[in-house]
CSV table of C-alpha atoms in Angstrom, one decimal:
chain,number,residue,atom,x,y,z
A,1440,MET,CA,68.7,102.4,85.8
A,1441,LEU,CA,65.9,103.6,88.1
A,1442,THR,CA,66.3,107.1,86.7
A,1443,SER,CA,65.8,105.8,83.1
A,1444,HIS,CA,62.7,103.9,84.2
A,1445,LEU,CA,61.3,107.0,85.9
A,1446,ILE,CA,61.8,109.0,82.8
A,1447,LEU,CA,60.1,106.4,80.6
A,1448,ALA,CA,57.2,106.2,83.1
A,1449,ALA,CA,56.8,110.0,83.1
A,1450,VAL,CA,56.9,110.1,79.3
A,1451,ALA,CA,54.3,107.4,79.0
A,1452,VAL,CA,51.9,108.8,81.6
A,1453,GLY,CA,52.4,112.3,80.2
A,1454,ALA,CA,51.5,111.2,76.7
A,1455,LEU,CA,48.4,109.5,77.9
A,1456,ALA,CA,47.3,112.6,79.8
A,1457,ARG,CA,48.0,114.8,76.8
A,1458,TRP,CA,46.2,112.5,74.2
A,1459,PRO,CA,43.9,110.3,76.3
A,1460,GLY,CA,42.3,108.4,73.4
A,1461,GLY,CA,44.6,109.2,70.6
A,1462,SER,CA,47.0,107.2,68.5
A,1463,LYS,CA,49.8,109.5,69.4
A,1464,SER,CA,49.7,108.4,73.1
A,1465,ALA,CA,49.5,104.7,72.1
A,1466,LEU,CA,52.7,105.2,69.9
A,1467,VAL,CA,54.6,107.0,72.7
A,1468,VAL,CA,53.5,104.5,75.3
A,1469,ALA,CA,54.6,101.6,73.1
A,1470,VAL,CA,58.0,103.2,72.4
A,1471,ALA,CA,58.5,103.9,76.1
A,1472,ALA,CA,57.5,100.3,76.9
A,1473,ALA,CA,59.9,98.9,74.3
A,1474,ASN,CA,62.7,100.9,75.8
A,1475,ALA,CA,61.8,99.7,79.3
A,1476,VAL,CA,61.9,96.1,78.1
A,1477,ALA,CA,65.3,96.7,76.6
A,1478,LEU,CA,66.4,97.9,80.0
A,1479,GLY,CA,65.2,94.7,81.6
A,1480,ALA,CA,61.5,95.4,82.5
A,1481,PRO,CA,59.4,92.2,82.7
A,1482,VAL,CA,56.8,91.6,79.9
A,1483,GLY,CA,54.8,88.8,81.6
A,1484,PRO,CA,52.5,90.9,83.8
A,1485,ALA,CA,51.5,93.1,80.9
A,1486,LEU,CA,50.7,90.1,78.7
A,1487,ALA,CA,48.7,88.4,81.5
A,1488,LEU,CA,46.6,91.6,81.8
A,1489,VAL,CA,46.3,92.7,78.2
A,1490,ALA,CA,45.4,89.3,76.7
A,1491,PRO,CA,42.1,88.9,78.6
A,1492,LEU,CA,41.5,92.6,78.4
A,1493,LEU,CA,41.8,92.7,74.7
A,1494,ALA,CA,39.5,89.6,74.4
A,1495,PHE,CA,36.9,91.1,76.8
A,1496,LEU,CA,36.9,94.6,75.3
A,1497,GLY,CA,36.8,93.2,71.8
A,1498,ALA,CA,33.9,91.0,72.7
A,1499,ALA,CA,32.1,93.9,74.3
A,1500,LEU,CA,32.7,96.3,71.4
A,1501,THR,CA,31.6,93.6,68.9
A,1502,LEU,CA,28.5,93.0,71.0
A,1503,ALA,CA,27.7,96.7,71.0
A,1504,ALA,CA,28.1,96.8,67.2
A,1505,LEU,CA,25.8,93.8,66.9
A,1506,VAL,CA,23.1,95.5,69.2
A,1507,GLU,CA,23.3,98.7,67.2
A,1508,ARG,CA,23.0,97.0,63.8
A,1509,SER,CA,20.1,94.9,65.0
A,1510,GLY,CA,18.0,97.9,66.0
A,1511,LEU,CA,17.8,96.9,69.6
A,1512,ALA,CA,19.4,100.1,70.8
A,1513,GLU,CA,16.9,102.1,68.9
A,1514,ARG,CA,14.1,100.1,70.4
A,1515,ALA,CA,15.4,100.5,73.9
A,1516,ALA,CA,15.9,104.3,73.3
A,1517,ALA,CA,12.3,104.5,72.1
A,1518,VAL,CA,11.0,102.7,75.2
A,1519,LEU,CA,12.9,104.9,77.6
A,1520,ALA,CA,11.9,108.1,75.7
A,1521,ALA,CA,8.2,107.0,75.9
A,1522,ARG,CA,8.4,106.1,79.6
A,1523,ALA,CA,9.8,109.5,80.5
A,1524,ARG,CA,7.0,111.3,78.6
A,1525,GLY,CA,9.0,114.2,77.4
A,1526,ASP,CA,10.6,115.0,80.8
A,1527,THR,CA,14.4,115.0,80.2
A,1528,ARG,CA,15.1,114.8,84.0
A,1529,VAL,CA,13.1,111.6,84.3
A,1530,LEU,CA,14.8,110.2,81.2
A,1531,TYR,CA,18.1,111.0,82.7
A,1532,GLY,CA,17.2,109.0,85.8
A,1533,LEU,CA,16.1,106.0,83.7
A,1534,VAL,CA,19.3,106.1,81.7
A,1535,CYS,CA,21.4,106.2,84.9
A,1536,ALA,CA,19.4,103.3,86.4
A,1537,LEU,CA,19.8,101.2,83.3
A,1538,CYS,CA,23.5,101.9,83.2
A,1539,ALA,CA,23.9,100.8,86.9
A,1540,LEU,CA,22.0,97.5,86.2
A,1541,LEU,CA,24.1,96.8,83.1
A,1542,THR,CA,27.3,97.6,85.1
A,1543,GLY,CA,26.3,94.9,87.6
A,1544,ALA,CA,25.5,92.5,84.8
A,1545,VAL,CA,28.3,92.9,82.2
A,1546,SER,CA,30.8,95.2,84.0
A,1547,LEU,CA,31.4,98.9,83.5
A,1548,ASP,CA,33.2,98.4,80.2
A,1549,GLY,CA,30.3,96.3,78.9
A,1550,ALA,CA,27.8,98.8,80.2
A,1551,VAL,CA,29.2,101.8,78.4
A,1552,VAL,CA,29.6,100.1,75.1
A,1553,LEU,CA,25.9,99.1,75.3
A,1554,MET,CA,24.7,102.5,76.6
A,1555,VAL,CA,26.5,104.8,74.2
A,1556,PRO,CA,24.6,103.6,71.0
A,1557,LEU,CA,21.3,104.1,73.0
A,1558,LEU,CA,22.4,107.6,73.9
A,1559,LEU,CA,23.2,108.4,70.3
A,1560,ALA,CA,19.8,107.1,69.2
A,1561,LEU,CA,18.1,109.4,71.8
A,1562,ALA,CA,20.1,112.4,70.6
A,1563,ARG,CA,19.5,111.6,66.9
A,1564,ARG,CA,15.8,110.8,67.0
A,1565,TRP,CA,14.4,113.0,69.8
A,1566,SER,CA,17.1,115.7,70.2
A,1567,VAL,CA,17.8,114.7,73.8
A,1568,PRO,CA,20.8,116.6,75.1
A,1569,MET,CA,23.9,114.3,74.8
A,1570,ALA,CA,26.1,115.9,77.4
A,1571,PRO,CA,24.2,115.1,80.6
A,1572,MET,CA,23.3,111.7,79.4
A,1573,PHE,CA,26.8,110.8,78.4
A,1574,MET,CA,28.4,112.2,81.6
A,1575,GLY,CA,25.7,110.4,83.7
A,1576,VAL,CA,26.6,107.1,82.0
A,1577,VAL,CA,30.3,107.6,82.5
A,1578,VAL,CA,30.2,108.5,86.2
A,1579,VAL,CA,27.5,105.9,87.2
A,1580,ALA,CA,29.3,103.1,85.4
A,1581,ASN,CA,32.6,103.8,87.1
A,1582,ALA,CA,31.1,104.4,90.5
A,1583,ALA,CA,28.7,101.5,90.5
A,1584,SER,CA,31.4,99.2,89.4
A,1585,ILE,CA,32.7,98.7,92.9
A,1586,ALA,CA,29.3,97.4,94.1
A,1587,VAL,CA,29.6,93.8,92.7
A,1588,PRO,CA,32.6,91.5,92.1
A,1589,GLN,CA,32.2,91.5,88.3
A,1590,GLY,CA,31.5,95.2,88.0
A,1591,ASN,CA,35.2,96.1,87.5
A,1592,PRO,CA,38.2,94.0,86.5
A,1593,THR,CA,40.1,95.6,89.4
A,1594,ASN,CA,37.7,94.1,91.8
A,1595,LEU,CA,38.9,90.7,90.8
A,1596,VAL,CA,42.4,91.6,92.0
A,1597,VAL,CA,41.0,92.2,95.5
A,1598,ILE,CA,39.1,88.9,95.5
A,1599,ASP,CA,42.1,86.9,94.3
A,1600,ARG,CA,44.5,88.6,96.6
A,1601,LEU,CA,42.4,88.3,99.8
A,1602,GLY,CA,40.8,85.0,98.9
A,1603,VAL,CA,37.4,86.3,99.9
A,1604,SER,CA,34.2,85.0,98.5
A,1605,PRO,CA,32.1,87.1,96.1
A,1606,ALA,CA,29.4,87.2,98.9
A,1607,ALA,CA,31.9,88.8,101.3
A,1608,PHE,CA,33.0,91.4,98.7
A,1609,LEU,CA,29.3,92.2,98.0
A,1610,SER,CA,28.5,92.7,101.7
A,1611,HIS,CA,31.4,95.2,102.0
A,1612,MET,CA,31.0,97.1,98.8
A,1613,LEU,CA,27.4,97.1,97.7
A,1614,VAL,CA,26.2,100.0,99.8
A,1615,PRO,CA,29.4,102.2,99.1
A,1616,GLY,CA,29.1,101.5,95.4
A,1617,LEU,CA,25.4,102.4,95.2
A,1618,ALA,CA,25.9,105.5,97.3
A,1619,ALA,CA,28.8,106.7,95.2
A,1620,ALA,CA,26.8,106.1,92.0
A,1621,THR,CA,23.8,108.0,93.4
A,1622,LEU,CA,26.0,110.9,94.4
A,1623,CYS,CA,27.7,111.1,91.0
A,1624,ALA,CA,24.3,110.9,89.2
A,1625,PHE,CA,22.9,113.7,91.2
A,1626,ALA,CA,26.0,115.8,90.8
A,1627,VAL,CA,25.8,115.6,87.0
A,1628,ALA,CA,22.1,116.4,87.1
A,1629,PHE,CA,22.8,119.5,89.2
A,1630,GLY,CA,25.6,120.6,87.0
A,1631,GLU,CA,23.5,120.0,83.8
A,1632,ARG,CA,20.2,121.2,85.3
A,1633,SER,CA,19.7,123.8,82.5
A,1634,ALA,CA,20.0,121.1,79.7
A,1635,LEU,CA,17.8,118.7,81.7
A,1636,ALA,CA,15.1,121.3,82.1
A,1637,SER,CA,14.4,121.4,78.4
A,1638,PRO,CA,11.6,118.9,77.4
A,1639,TYR,CA,11.6,116.8,74.3
A,1640,THR,CA,8.8,115.4,72.2
A,1641,ALA,CA,8.1,112.0,73.5
A,1642,PRO,CA,7.2,109.2,71.1
A,1643,ARG,CA,4.2,107.0,71.5
A,1644,HIS,CA,5.1,103.6,73.0
A,1645,ARG,CA,3.9,101.0,70.5
A,1646,HIS,CA,4.1,97.3,71.2
A,1647,THR,CA,5.7,95.7,68.1
A,1648,SER,CA,7.2,92.2,67.7
A,1649,PHE,CA,11.0,91.8,67.9
A,1650,THR,CA,12.7,91.2,64.7
A,1651,GLN,CA,14.9,88.1,64.3
A,1652,ALA,CA,18.0,90.3,64.6
A,1653,GLU,CA,16.7,92.0,67.7
A,1654,ARG,CA,15.9,88.6,69.3
A,1655,HIS,CA,19.4,87.4,68.5
A,1656,ALA,CA,21.0,90.5,70.0
A,1657,ALA,CA,18.9,90.3,73.1
A,1658,LEU,CA,19.8,86.7,73.6
A,1659,ALA,CA,23.5,87.5,73.1
A,1660,ILE,CA,23.3,90.2,75.8
A,1661,THR,CA,21.5,87.9,78.2
A,1662,GLY,CA,23.9,85.1,77.6
A,1663,ALA,CA,27.0,87.3,78.1
A,1664,ALA,CA,25.5,88.9,81.2
A,1665,LEU,CA,24.7,85.6,82.8
A,1666,ALA,CA,28.2,84.3,82.0
A,1667,ALA,CA,29.8,87.4,83.6
A,1668,TRP,CA,27.5,87.2,86.6
A,1669,ILE,CA,28.0,83.5,87.3
A,1670,ALA,CA,31.7,83.4,86.7
A,1671,PRO,CA,32.9,84.9,90.0
A,1672,LEU,CA,30.5,82.7,91.9
A,1673,ILE,CA,32.4,79.7,90.7
A,1674,GLY,CA,35.8,81.2,91.1
A,1675,VAL,CA,36.4,82.2,87.5
A,1676,ALA,CA,37.2,85.7,86.3
A,1677,PRO,CA,34.4,87.0,84.0
A,1678,TRP,CA,36.6,88.1,81.1
A,1679,TRP,CA,36.7,84.7,79.3
A,1680,PRO,CA,33.2,83.4,80.0
A,1681,PHE,CA,31.8,86.8,78.7
A,1682,THR,CA,34.0,86.5,75.6
A,1683,VAL,CA,33.0,82.9,75.0
A,1684,ALA,CA,29.3,83.8,75.3
A,1685,VAL,CA,29.7,86.5,72.7
A,1686,ALA,CA,31.7,84.3,70.4
A,1687,VAL,CA,29.0,81.6,70.6
A,1688,ALA,CA,26.3,84.2,69.8
A,1689,LEU,CA,28.3,85.5,66.8
A,1690,ALA,CA,28.9,82.0,65.5
A,1691,ALA,CA,25.1,81.4,65.6
A,1692,ARG,CA,24.6,84.2,63.1
A,1693,ARG,CA,24.4,83.5,59.4
A,1694,GLU,CA,26.2,86.7,58.4
A,1695,ARG,CA,29.9,87.2,59.0
A,1696,PRO,CA,30.4,89.1,62.2
A,1697,ARG,CA,32.3,92.4,62.3
A,1698,LEU,CA,34.9,92.1,64.9
A,1699,VAL,CA,36.1,95.2,66.8
A,1700,LEU,CA,39.4,95.0,68.6
A,1701,PRO,CA,40.6,98.0,70.7
A,1702,TRP,CA,44.3,97.7,69.9
A,1703,ARG,CA,45.0,101.3,70.8
A,1704,ILE,CA,43.6,100.9,74.4
A,1705,ALA,CA,45.3,97.5,74.8
A,1706,THR,CA,48.6,99.1,73.7
A,1707,GLN,CA,48.2,102.0,76.2
A,1708,VAL,CA,47.3,99.8,79.1
A,1709,GLY,CA,49.9,97.1,78.4
A,1710,GLY,CA,52.7,99.7,77.9
A,1711,LEU,CA,51.8,101.4,81.1
A,1712,VAL,CA,51.9,98.1,83.0
A,1713,ILE,CA,55.4,97.5,81.7
A,1714,VAL,CA,56.8,100.9,82.5
A,1715,LEU,CA,55.2,101.0,86.0
A,1716,ASP,CA,56.2,97.5,86.9
A,1717,ALA,CA,59.8,98.4,86.0
A,1718,LEU,CA,59.8,101.0,88.8
A,1719,ALA,CA,59.3,98.1,91.4
A,1720,LEU,CA,57.4,100.5,93.7
A,1721,HIS,CA,56.2,99.0,97.0
A,1722,ALA,CA,53.6,100.6,99.3
A,1723,PRO,CA,53.3,99.8,102.9
A,1724,SER,CA,51.2,96.7,103.5
A,1725,GLY,CA,48.8,95.8,106.3
A,1726,SER,CA,45.4,96.9,107.4
A,1727,ALA,CA,44.9,100.7,107.4
A,1728,PRO,CA,44.2,102.1,110.9
A,1729,GLY,CA,40.7,103.5,111.1
A,1730,LEU,CA,39.0,106.0,108.9
A,1731,THR,CA,42.1,108.2,108.3
A,1732,GLY,CA,44.1,105.3,107.1
A,1733,LEU,CA,41.4,104.0,104.8
A,1734,LEU,CA,41.0,107.5,103.3
A,1735,GLY,CA,44.7,107.7,102.9
A,1736,VAL,CA,44.9,104.4,101.0
A,1737,ALA,CA,41.9,105.3,98.8
A,1738,ALA,CA,43.3,108.8,98.0
A,1739,VAL,CA,46.8,107.6,97.1
A,1740,VAL,CA,45.5,104.8,94.9
A,1741,GLY,CA,42.9,107.1,93.5
A,1742,ALA,CA,45.4,109.7,92.6
A,1743,ALA,CA,47.6,107.1,90.9
A,1744,SER,CA,44.6,105.8,89.0
A,1745,ALA,CA,43.7,109.2,87.7
A,1746,ILE,CA,47.2,109.9,86.5
A,1747,ALA,CA,48.2,106.5,85.0
A,1748,ASN,CA,44.9,104.6,84.4
A,1749,ASN,CA,43.4,102.3,87.0
A,1750,LEU,CA,44.1,98.9,85.3
A,1751,PRO,CA,47.9,99.2,85.3
A,1752,VAL,CA,47.8,100.8,88.8
A,1753,SER,CA,45.8,97.8,90.0
A,1754,VAL,CA,48.8,95.6,89.3
A,1755,SER,CA,51.2,98.0,91.0
A,1756,ALA,CA,48.9,98.5,94.0
A,1757,ALA,CA,48.9,94.8,95.0
A,1758,ALA,CA,51.2,95.6,98.0
A,1759,VAL,CA,48.4,97.6,99.8
A,1760,LEU,CA,45.7,95.0,99.2
A,1761,ALA,CA,45.5,93.5,102.6
A,1762,GLY,CA,42.7,93.6,105.2
A,1763,HIS,CA,40.2,96.4,105.0
A,1764,SER,CA,42.7,98.6,103.1
A,1765,ALA,CA,42.1,96.3,100.1
A,1766,TYR,CA,38.5,97.5,99.8
A,1767,ALA,CA,39.7,101.1,100.2
A,1768,ALA,CA,42.2,100.5,97.4
A,1769,THR,CA,39.4,99.2,95.3
A,1770,ILE,CA,37.4,102.4,95.9
A,1771,GLY,CA,40.4,104.4,94.9
A,1772,LEU,CA,40.9,102.4,91.7
A,1773,ALA,CA,37.4,102.9,90.5
A,1774,LEU,CA,36.4,106.4,91.8
A,1775,GLY,CA,39.9,108.0,91.6
A,1776,SER,CA,40.0,107.1,87.9
A,1777,LEU,CA,36.9,109.4,87.4
A,1778,ALA,CA,39.1,112.4,88.0
A,1779,THR,CA,40.6,112.4,84.4
A,1780,PRO,CA,39.4,111.4,81.0
A,1781,HIS,CA,42.0,108.7,80.7
A,1782,GLY,CA,41.8,107.3,84.2
A,1783,SER,CA,39.4,104.5,83.3
A,1784,VAL,CA,39.3,102.2,80.3
A,1785,ALA,CA,35.5,102.5,80.3
A,1786,THR,CA,35.7,106.3,80.0
A,1787,LEU,CA,38.1,106.0,77.1
A,1788,LEU,CA,35.8,103.5,75.4
A,1789,ALA,CA,32.7,105.7,75.9
A,1790,SER,CA,34.5,108.7,74.3
A,1791,ARG,CA,35.7,106.6,71.4
A,1792,LEU,CA,32.2,105.2,70.7
A,1793,ALA,CA,30.5,108.6,71.0
A,1794,GLY,CA,33.0,110.1,68.6
A,1795,SER,CA,32.4,113.8,67.8
A,1796,SER,CA,29.2,113.6,69.9
A,1797,ALA,CA,31.1,113.0,73.1
A,1798,PRO,CA,31.2,116.1,75.3
A,1799,ALA,CA,34.5,117.4,76.7
A,1800,LEU,CA,35.3,115.8,80.1
A,1801,ARG,CA,37.2,118.4,82.0
A,1802,VAL,CA,39.5,117.6,85.0
A,1803,ARG,CA,38.4,120.7,86.9
A,1804,TRP,CA,34.9,119.3,87.0
A,1805,LEU,CA,35.7,115.6,87.2
A,1806,ALA,CA,38.3,115.8,90.0
A,1807,PRO,CA,36.1,117.3,92.8
A,1808,LEU,CA,33.3,114.8,91.9
A,1809,ALA,CA,35.7,111.9,92.1
A,1810,ALA,CA,37.1,113.2,95.4
A,1811,ALA,CA,33.6,113.5,96.9
A,1812,ALA,CA,32.5,110.1,95.7
A,1813,LEU,CA,35.7,108.5,97.0
A,1814,ALA,CA,35.3,110.1,100.4
A,1815,LEU,CA,31.6,109.0,100.7
A,1816,ALA,CA,32.3,105.4,99.7
A,1817,THR,CA,35.3,105.2,102.1
A,1818,LEU,CA,33.3,106.6,104.9
A,1819,LEU,CA,30.5,104.1,104.4
A,1820,LEU,CA,33.1,101.2,104.1
A,1821,TRP,CA,34.5,102.3,107.5
A,1822,ALA,CA,31.1,102.8,109.1
A,1823,LEU,CA,29.3,99.6,108.0
A,1824,PRO,CA,30.2,96.3,109.7
């Protein structure tokens, strides 16, 4: 039986690695999961994860579509382009800073779905190079997501498992998260220095009144961000409050909202949870001994996240979430997933939203960056009290 489950898991993971965002991988993963269920694999954990994930990502994608239709993304792009005054390097810094702020407010998934329309506007209206901006958003969103409790759904696993307060999580992870995000942003800037050296024609910043659609979109973003930020402080996962806030904003519109549901991503993640849970793998529990142990936990969990996507791995990694090793596992879940295009749901979402404008994300470039960021964040976790 174990051999059959191993084969199904290998097929599912292999399909996702071969076609990260394609319908082929969703189909193969779904078939593998169906076979695993027929062999006795539990379905409950997958449903418990996918239901709020689908609602949250659906709300985030629908909110992004609302922002794009309202013209707010175009306005924000114009403001950033004017502030940078034609210097692409300054614009890159502003884009990364805004992405980090949005990650802290609406999580990494919400951040990328709001940032990608802005990047497309910058590329379309002022011929700003897409590749460095897109890669900067992807790496900063994933790295900065460990800094605050609501930054990444996997963080909530740690908080729930350890019973720690959001304040305690923040005190341990804020500095490692910001440091990792800064390292990743500078690494992309160095790798794309030629593209960033080319200036663009900056627009004049003109103060114009917000349209009704823009005001509504801005209020929707603000309400969703506040809901996501406050939720962990009162012991509630931010998925549902964020979704409810977006639903209320959509209900207030006179026009019929255009709902966007990421069924393909939900199928991939849910299927992977089923086939991985069927293996019933157990890692050694307990606090990791010193820096070497913390690095070992982060590296193992990070490698698994890169191969099989960090959301399903967060379910399977619960056995190592104890003591300081829990924070190291959180680092591995977020930063290890950067090593591959399919390691993070946020990366998959960003590539989907950017469409043909998305640059190729290559493992030979992503993996060393993920390893360096993971090592830095773990070192700071160990060094700081």
